[in-house]
mmCIF file of C-alpha atoms and ligand atoms in Angstrom:
data_model
loop_
_atom_site.group_PDB
_atom_site.id
_atom_site.type_symbol
_atom_site.label_atom_id
_atom_site.label_comp_id
_atom_site.label_asym_id
_atom_site.label_seq_id
_atom_site.Cartn_x
_atom_site.Cartn_y
_atom_site.Cartn_z
ATOM 1 C CA MET A 468 0.000 0.000 0.000
ATOM 2 C CA ASP A 469 1.647 3.308 -0.993
ATOM 3 C CA ASN A 470 1.176 6.662 0.736
ATOM 4 C CA LYS A 471 -1.219 7.922 -1.892
ATOM 5 C CA ASP A 472 -3.611 5.055 -1.229
ATOM 6 C CA ARG A 473 -3.204 5.387 2.547
ATOM 7 C CA LYS A 474 -4.348 9.014 2.371
ATOM 8 C CA LYS A 475 -7.406 8.235 0.313
ATOM 9 C CA ASN A 476 -8.955 5.576 2.468
ATOM 10 C CA ILE A 477 -9.637 5.575 6.169
ATOM 11 C CA SER A 478 -9.247 2.329 8.061
ATOM 12 C CA VAL A 479 -10.710 1.570 11.450
ATOM 13 C CA ALA A 480 -9.728 -1.673 13.199
ATOM 14 C CA VAL A 481 -12.089 -3.062 15.822
ATOM 15 C CA ASP A 482 -10.840 -6.102 17.714
ATOM 16 C CA GLY A 483 -12.191 -8.001 20.680
ATOM 17 C CA PRO A 484 -13.633 -11.297 21.869
ATOM 18 C CA SER A 485 -16.927 -12.688 20.582
ATOM 19 C CA GLY A 486 -19.977 -11.056 22.106
ATOM 20 C CA SER A 487 -18.189 -7.803 22.891
ATOM 21 C CA GLY A 488 -20.555 -6.118 20.418
ATOM 22 C CA LYS A 489 -17.979 -5.723 17.641
ATOM 23 C CA SER A 490 -20.193 -6.619 14.710
ATOM 24 C CA THR A 491 -23.353 -4.743 15.615
ATOM 25 C CA LEU A 492 -21.431 -1.682 16.722
ATOM 26 C CA SER A 493 -19.057 -1.695 13.756
ATOM 27 C CA ARG A 494 -21.934 -2.088 11.316
ATOM 28 C CA ALA A 495 -23.825 0.804 12.899
ATOM 29 C CA ALA A 496 -20.717 3.017 13.009
ATOM 30 C CA ALA A 497 -20.007 2.203 9.346
ATOM 31 C CA LYS A 498 -23.492 3.341 8.396
ATOM 32 C CA GLU A 499 -23.194 6.559 10.380
ATOM 33 C CA LEU A 500 -19.749 7.398 8.957
ATOM 34 C CA SER A 501 -20.218 6.028 5.415
ATOM 35 C CA LEU A 502 -17.522 3.381 5.753
ATOM 36 C CA VAL A 503 -17.594 -0.166 4.383
ATOM 37 C CA TYR A 504 -18.077 -2.666 7.179
ATOM 38 C CA VAL A 505 -15.981 -5.833 6.969
ATOM 39 C CA ASP A 506 -16.773 -8.688 9.352
ATOM 40 C CA THR A 507 -13.620 -10.820 9.192
ATOM 41 C CA GLY A 508 -15.067 -13.439 11.559
ATOM 42 C CA ALA A 509 -17.525 -14.253 8.752
ATOM 43 C CA ILE A 510 -14.566 -14.925 6.445
ATOM 44 C CA TYR A 511 -13.095 -17.408 8.961
ATOM 45 C CA ARG A 512 -16.541 -18.934 9.463
ATOM 46 C CA THR A 513 -17.015 -19.435 5.716
ATOM 47 C CA THR A 514 -13.670 -21.221 5.516
ATOM 48 C CA ALA A 515 -14.655 -23.326 8.530
ATOM 49 C CA LEU A 516 -17.962 -24.263 6.906
ATOM 50 C CA HIS A 517 -16.162 -25.668 3.897
ATOM 51 C CA ILE A 518 -13.814 -27.708 6.097
ATOM 52 C CA LEU A 519 -16.767 -28.969 8.120
ATOM 53 C CA ARG A 520 -18.739 -29.943 5.033
ATOM 54 C CA GLN A 521 -15.825 -31.909 3.642
ATOM 55 C CA GLY A 522 -15.786 -33.954 6.824
ATOM 56 C CA ALA A 523 -12.184 -33.035 7.710
ATOM 57 C CA ASP A 524 -11.109 -33.188 11.348
ATOM 58 C CA PRO A 525 -10.763 -29.536 12.475
ATOM 59 C CA ARG A 526 -7.974 -30.619 14.837
ATOM 60 C CA ASP A 527 -5.918 -31.717 11.841
ATOM 61 C CA ALA A 528 -4.092 -28.654 10.475
ATOM 62 C CA ALA A 529 -2.786 -30.503 7.414
ATOM 63 C CA ALA A 530 -6.278 -31.694 6.465
ATOM 64 C CA ALA A 531 -7.622 -28.144 6.779
ATOM 65 C CA ALA A 532 -4.699 -26.775 4.750
ATOM 66 C CA ALA A 533 -5.304 -29.273 1.964
ATOM 67 C CA LEU A 534 -8.848 -27.955 1.526
ATOM 68 C CA LEU A 535 -7.933 -24.255 1.286
ATOM 69 C CA PRO A 536 -7.387 -24.174 -2.491
ATOM 70 C CA GLU A 537 -11.039 -25.181 -2.893
ATOM 71 C CA VAL A 538 -12.307 -22.280 -0.793
ATOM 72 C CA GLY A 539 -13.609 -19.460 -3.003
ATOM 73 C CA ILE A 540 -14.953 -16.613 -0.878
ATOM 74 C CA THR A 541 -16.715 -13.472 -2.087
ATOM 75 C CA LEU A 542 -18.249 -10.680 -0.056
ATOM 76 C CA SER A 543 -21.142 -8.509 -1.114
ATOM 77 C CA TYR A 544 -23.535 -6.109 0.567
ATOM 78 C CA ASP A 545 -27.313 -6.161 0.385
ATOM 79 C CA ALA A 546 -29.585 -3.110 0.220
ATOM 80 C CA ALA A 547 -29.609 -2.852 4.027
ATOM 81 C CA GLY A 548 -25.797 -2.788 4.071
ATOM 82 C CA MET A 549 -25.559 -6.323 5.500
ATOM 83 C CA GLN A 550 -22.464 -8.256 4.484
ATOM 84 C CA ARG A 551 -23.343 -11.427 2.558
ATOM 85 C CA MET A 552 -20.888 -14.301 2.282
ATOM 86 C CA CYS A 553 -20.608 -16.570 -0.731
ATOM 87 C CA LEU A 554 -18.751 -19.858 -0.661
ATOM 88 C CA ASN A 555 -17.995 -21.095 -4.164
ATOM 89 C CA GLY A 556 -21.028 -19.229 -5.461
ATOM 90 C CA GLU A 557 -23.447 -20.313 -2.698
ATOM 91 C CA ASP A 558 -24.819 -17.738 -0.262
ATOM 92 C CA VAL A 559 -23.894 -19.097 3.173
ATOM 93 C CA THR A 560 -24.554 -15.945 5.223
ATOM 94 C CA GLU A 561 -27.002 -17.653 7.561
ATOM 95 C CA LEU A 562 -25.382 -21.106 7.514
ATOM 96 C CA ILE A 563 -22.137 -19.836 9.061
ATOM 97 C CA ARG A 564 -23.885 -18.640 12.241
ATOM 98 C CA THR A 565 -24.369 -22.013 13.933
ATOM 99 C CA GLN A 566 -22.523 -22.924 17.117
ATOM 100 C CA GLU A 567 -20.916 -25.859 15.289
ATOM 101 C CA VAL A 568 -19.355 -23.499 12.749
ATOM 102 C CA SER A 569 -18.269 -21.188 15.615
ATOM 103 C CA MET A 570 -16.309 -23.991 17.240
ATOM 104 C CA VAL A 571 -14.689 -25.132 13.973
ATOM 105 C CA ALA A 572 -13.841 -21.508 13.065
ATOM 106 C CA SER A 573 -12.159 -21.079 16.427
ATOM 107 C CA ALA A 574 -10.104 -24.251 15.856
ATOM 108 C CA VAL A 575 -9.030 -23.630 12.266
ATOM 109 C CA SER A 576 -8.331 -19.910 12.760
ATOM 110 C CA ALA A 577 -5.442 -20.957 15.004
ATOM 111 C CA TYR A 578 -3.561 -22.429 12.014
ATOM 112 C CA PRO A 579 -0.958 -20.094 10.457
ATOM 113 C CA VAL A 580 -1.733 -21.538 7.013
ATOM 114 C CA VAL A 581 -5.411 -20.531 7.337
ATOM 115 C CA ARG A 582 -4.520 -17.038 8.581
ATOM 116 C CA ALA A 583 -2.021 -16.507 5.770
ATOM 117 C CA PHE A 584 -4.596 -17.656 3.235
ATOM 118 C CA LEU A 585 -7.119 -15.040 4.419
ATOM 119 C CA LEU A 586 -4.723 -12.186 5.159
ATOM 120 C CA GLU A 587 -4.369 -10.752 1.680
ATOM 121 C CA MET A 588 -8.112 -10.820 1.066
ATOM 122 C CA GLN A 589 -8.640 -8.640 4.136
ATOM 123 C CA ARG A 590 -5.846 -6.196 3.234
ATOM 124 C CA GLU A 591 -7.152 -5.864 -0.298
ATOM 125 C CA LEU A 592 -10.563 -4.796 1.004
ATOM 126 C CA ALA A 593 -8.917 -2.047 3.061
ATOM 127 C CA ARG A 594 -6.893 -0.894 0.052
ATOM 128 C CA ARG A 595 -10.023 -0.578 -2.044
ATOM 129 C CA HIS A 596 -12.402 1.019 0.451
ATOM 130 C CA SER A 597 -12.575 3.143 3.570
ATOM 131 C CA VAL A 598 -13.338 0.416 6.060
ATOM 132 C CA ILE A 599 -14.263 -0.412 9.557
ATOM 133 C CA MET A 600 -13.005 -3.959 9.920
ATOM 134 C CA ASP A 601 -13.705 -6.143 12.921
ATOM 135 C CA GLY A 602 -11.905 -9.279 14.065
ATOM 136 C CA ARG A 603 -9.223 -10.426 16.466
ATOM 137 C CA ASP A 604 -5.947 -9.272 14.924
ATOM 138 C CA ILE A 605 -6.961 -6.389 12.688
ATOM 139 C CA GLY A 606 -5.048 -3.706 14.610
ATOM 140 C CA THR A 607 -2.068 -5.950 15.314
ATOM 141 C CA VAL A 608 -1.568 -7.967 12.100
ATOM 142 C CA VAL A 609 -3.998 -7.253 9.259
ATOM 143 C CA LEU A 610 -3.932 -3.437 9.348
ATOM 144 C CA PRO A 611 -1.107 -2.428 11.691
ATOM 145 C CA GLY A 612 -1.203 1.032 10.110
ATOM 146 C CA ALA A 613 -4.945 1.555 10.698
ATOM 147 C CA ASP A 614 -5.939 5.159 11.381
ATOM 148 C CA VAL A 615 -8.022 4.124 14.388
ATOM 149 C CA LYS A 616 -7.765 0.999 16.538
ATOM 150 C CA ILE A 617 -10.423 0.102 19.039
ATOM 151 C CA PHE A 618 -10.307 -2.888 21.381
ATOM 152 C CA LEU A 619 -13.772 -3.814 22.624
ATOM 153 C CA THR A 620 -14.256 -5.950 25.703
ATOM 154 C CA ALA A 621 -16.984 -7.056 28.091
ATOM 155 C CA GLY A 622 -17.067 -9.693 30.844
ATOM 156 C CA SER A 623 -17.411 -13.296 29.621
ATOM 157 C CA GLU A 624 -20.786 -13.788 31.334
ATOM 158 C CA ILE A 625 -22.178 -10.650 29.777
ATOM 159 C CA ARG A 626 -20.954 -11.738 26.341
ATOM 160 C CA ALA A 627 -22.385 -15.255 26.740
ATOM 161 C CA ARG A 628 -25.705 -13.742 27.806
ATOM 162 C CA ARG A 629 -25.809 -11.541 24.682
ATOM 163 C CA ARG A 630 -25.156 -14.598 22.528
ATOM 164 C CA TRP A 631 -27.801 -16.616 24.434
ATOM 165 C CA LEU A 632 -30.399 -13.895 23.799
ATOM 166 C CA GLU A 633 -29.382 -13.636 20.141
ATOM 167 C CA LEU A 634 -29.744 -17.400 19.597
ATOM 168 C CA ARG A 635 -33.091 -17.458 21.387
ATOM 169 C CA GLU A 636 -34.326 -14.600 19.230
ATOM 170 C CA ARG A 637 -33.191 -16.472 16.126
ATOM 171 C CA GLY A 638 -35.281 -19.480 17.185
ATOM 172 C CA THR A 639 -32.236 -21.666 17.980
ATOM 173 C CA PRO A 640 -32.038 -21.478 21.799
ATOM 174 C CA ARG A 641 -29.088 -22.989 23.651
ATOM 175 C CA ASP A 642 -28.478 -24.296 27.131
ATOM 176 C CA TRP A 643 -27.070 -21.437 29.228
ATOM 177 C CA GLU A 644 -24.394 -23.356 31.151
ATOM 178 C CA GLN A 645 -23.068 -24.987 28.012
ATOM 179 C CA LEU A 646 -22.994 -21.705 26.113
ATOM 180 C CA LEU A 647 -21.117 -19.993 28.932
ATOM 181 C CA GLN A 648 -18.569 -22.800 29.003
ATOM 182 C CA GLU A 649 -18.103 -22.640 25.229
ATOM 183 C CA THR A 650 -17.663 -18.866 25.370
ATOM 184 C CA ARG A 651 -14.887 -19.304 27.939
ATOM 185 C CA GLU A 652 -13.273 -22.107 25.945
ATOM 186 C CA ARG A 653 -13.312 -19.994 22.813
ATOM 187 C CA ASP A 654 -11.844 -16.989 24.670
ATOM 188 C CA GLU A 655 -9.095 -19.191 25.995
ATOM 189 C CA LYS A 656 -8.322 -20.577 22.532
ATOM 190 C CA ASP A 657 -8.454 -17.188 20.785
ATOM 191 C CA ALA A 658 -6.270 -15.499 23.411
ATOM 192 C CA ASN A 659 -3.676 -18.227 23.854
ATOM 193 C CA ARG A 660 -3.006 -19.471 20.353
ATOM 194 C CA ALA A 661 0.541 -19.009 19.106
ATOM 195 C CA GLU A 662 -0.500 -17.333 15.857
ATOM 196 C CA SER A 663 -2.136 -13.878 16.055
ATOM 197 C CA PRO A 664 -3.558 -14.275 19.560
ATOM 198 C CA LEU A 665 -6.309 -11.894 20.576
ATOM 199 C CA ARG A 666 -4.643 -8.943 22.294
ATOM 200 C CA PRO A 667 -5.018 -5.180 22.093
ATOM 201 C CA ALA A 668 -2.615 -3.328 19.800
ATOM 202 C CA ALA A 669 -0.332 -1.021 21.796
ATOM 203 C CA ASP A 670 -1.919 2.015 20.159
ATOM 204 C CA SER A 671 -5.550 0.897 20.491
ATOM 205 C CA VAL A 672 -8.262 2.584 22.508
ATOM 206 C CA LEU A 673 -9.783 0.174 25.024
ATOM 207 C CA LEU A 674 -13.543 0.233 25.350
ATOM 208 C CA ASP A 675 -15.327 -1.991 27.882
ATOM 209 C CA THR A 676 -19.008 -2.317 26.970
ATOM 210 C CA SER A 677 -20.022 -4.341 30.088
ATOM 211 C CA GLU A 678 -21.823 -1.383 31.616
ATOM 212 C CA LEU A 679 -22.845 0.365 28.408
ATOM 213 C CA ASP A 680 -25.965 -0.137 26.357
ATOM 214 C CA PHE A 681 -25.880 -0.207 22.577
ATOM 215 C CA SER A 682 -26.387 3.509 21.938
ATOM 216 C CA GLN A 683 -23.855 4.549 24.588
ATOM 217 C CA SER A 684 -21.270 2.194 23.076
ATOM 218 C CA LEU A 685 -21.978 3.429 19.557
ATOM 219 C CA GLU A 686 -21.730 7.058 20.609
ATOM 220 C CA ARG A 687 -18.348 6.395 22.200
ATOM 221 C CA ILE A 688 -17.035 4.528 19.133
ATOM 222 C CA ILE A 689 -18.091 7.302 16.773
ATOM 223 C CA GLU A 690 -16.491 9.843 19.080
ATOM 224 C CA ILE A 691 -13.204 7.886 19.078
ATOM 225 C CA ILE A 692 -13.197 7.599 15.272
ATOM 226 C CA ARG A 693 -13.998 11.278 14.780
ATOM 227 C CA GLU A 694 -11.332 12.364 17.257
ATOM 228 C CA ARG A 695 -8.678 10.241 15.580
ATOM 229 C CA THR A 696 -9.532 10.959 11.961
ATOM 230 C CA GLY A 697 -10.596 14.569 12.399
ATOM 231 C CA SER A 698 -13.814 13.810 10.525
HETATM 232 O O1 DC B 1707 -16.094 -12.986 15.490
HETATM 233 P P1 DC B 1707 -16.561 -14.376 15.167
HETATM 234 O O2 DC B 1707 -17.089 -15.114 16.357
HETATM 235 O O3 DC B 1707 -17.507 -14.422 14.011
HETATM 236 O O4 DC B 1707 -15.230 -15.170 14.700
HETATM 237 C C1 DC B 1707 -15.244 -16.538 14.404
HETATM 238 C C2 DC B 1707 -13.885 -17.159 14.764
HETATM 239 O O5 DC B 1707 -12.892 -16.693 13.860
HETATM 240 C C3 DC B 1707 -13.380 -16.850 16.169
HETATM 241 O O6 DC B 1707 -13.244 -18.022 16.941
HETATM 242 C C4 DC B 1707 -12.031 -16.238 16.009
HETATM 243 C C5 DC B 1707 -11.725 -16.292 14.558
HETATM 244 N N1 DC B 1707 -11.281 -15.009 14.027
HETATM 245 C C6 DC B 1707 -9.928 -14.799 13.977
HETATM 246 O O7 DC B 1707 -9.167 -15.639 14.424
HETATM 247 N N2 DC B 1707 -9.452 -13.634 13.437
HETATM 248 C C7 DC B 1707 -10.281 -12.704 12.969
HETATM 249 N N3 DC B 1707 -9.783 -11.586 12.433
HETATM 250 C C8 DC B 1707 -11.684 -12.912 13.035
HETATM 251 C C9 DC B 1707 -12.154 -14.083 13.583
#
């Protein structure tokens, strides 16, 4: 990326654990500030779905790696600005939201070969558009030069509760205890993996949403972006 391109496009990196409100808040901030929202978790989930469908063992890095050349991912946006994911031409936007895919995505995203495979796709999106990109390593690895870096957190019980409510609303309720345990397991895996572990970039702004409602969190995020970009 040369300086000319860097000037043209704004990039906002939003990292944090699942359930911290990254996606909903980033999508809303993107709308307010006319940025393209990129949900990188959905990219990992789409890759995981392919691996799952092929019946490969997600604990087997070599088996996952062997399937990567078959993974063709495209992103598009519908009229409401929602990111849609296509896997080899099939719209899988809803299919990647199951708990099974969440667990496989968490496992396969730990493999350097999977991360390397998806890295350039994410960078290319930021070269082409002014983005707000959410994930785990956006501020540290994908866009280390991002104009704004925000690290969103919330307590694990609060995040599990948000997910529990979301699944119930979607008509796929889950057992609370099990969901809480899975949330903690996933946190542990995402934070302790050797490759791109979840951690705040040194120059990120930390925002804990445990005590904030949606509109308070959004207001704060927009404030941070405006302060840092002078927009
Ligand atoms: O945010 P999410 O729950 O949709 O992410 C799904 C999984 O993908 C999650 O376990 C962590 C992983 N992920 C990642 O490793 N790096 C990213 N930039 C985004 C997601």
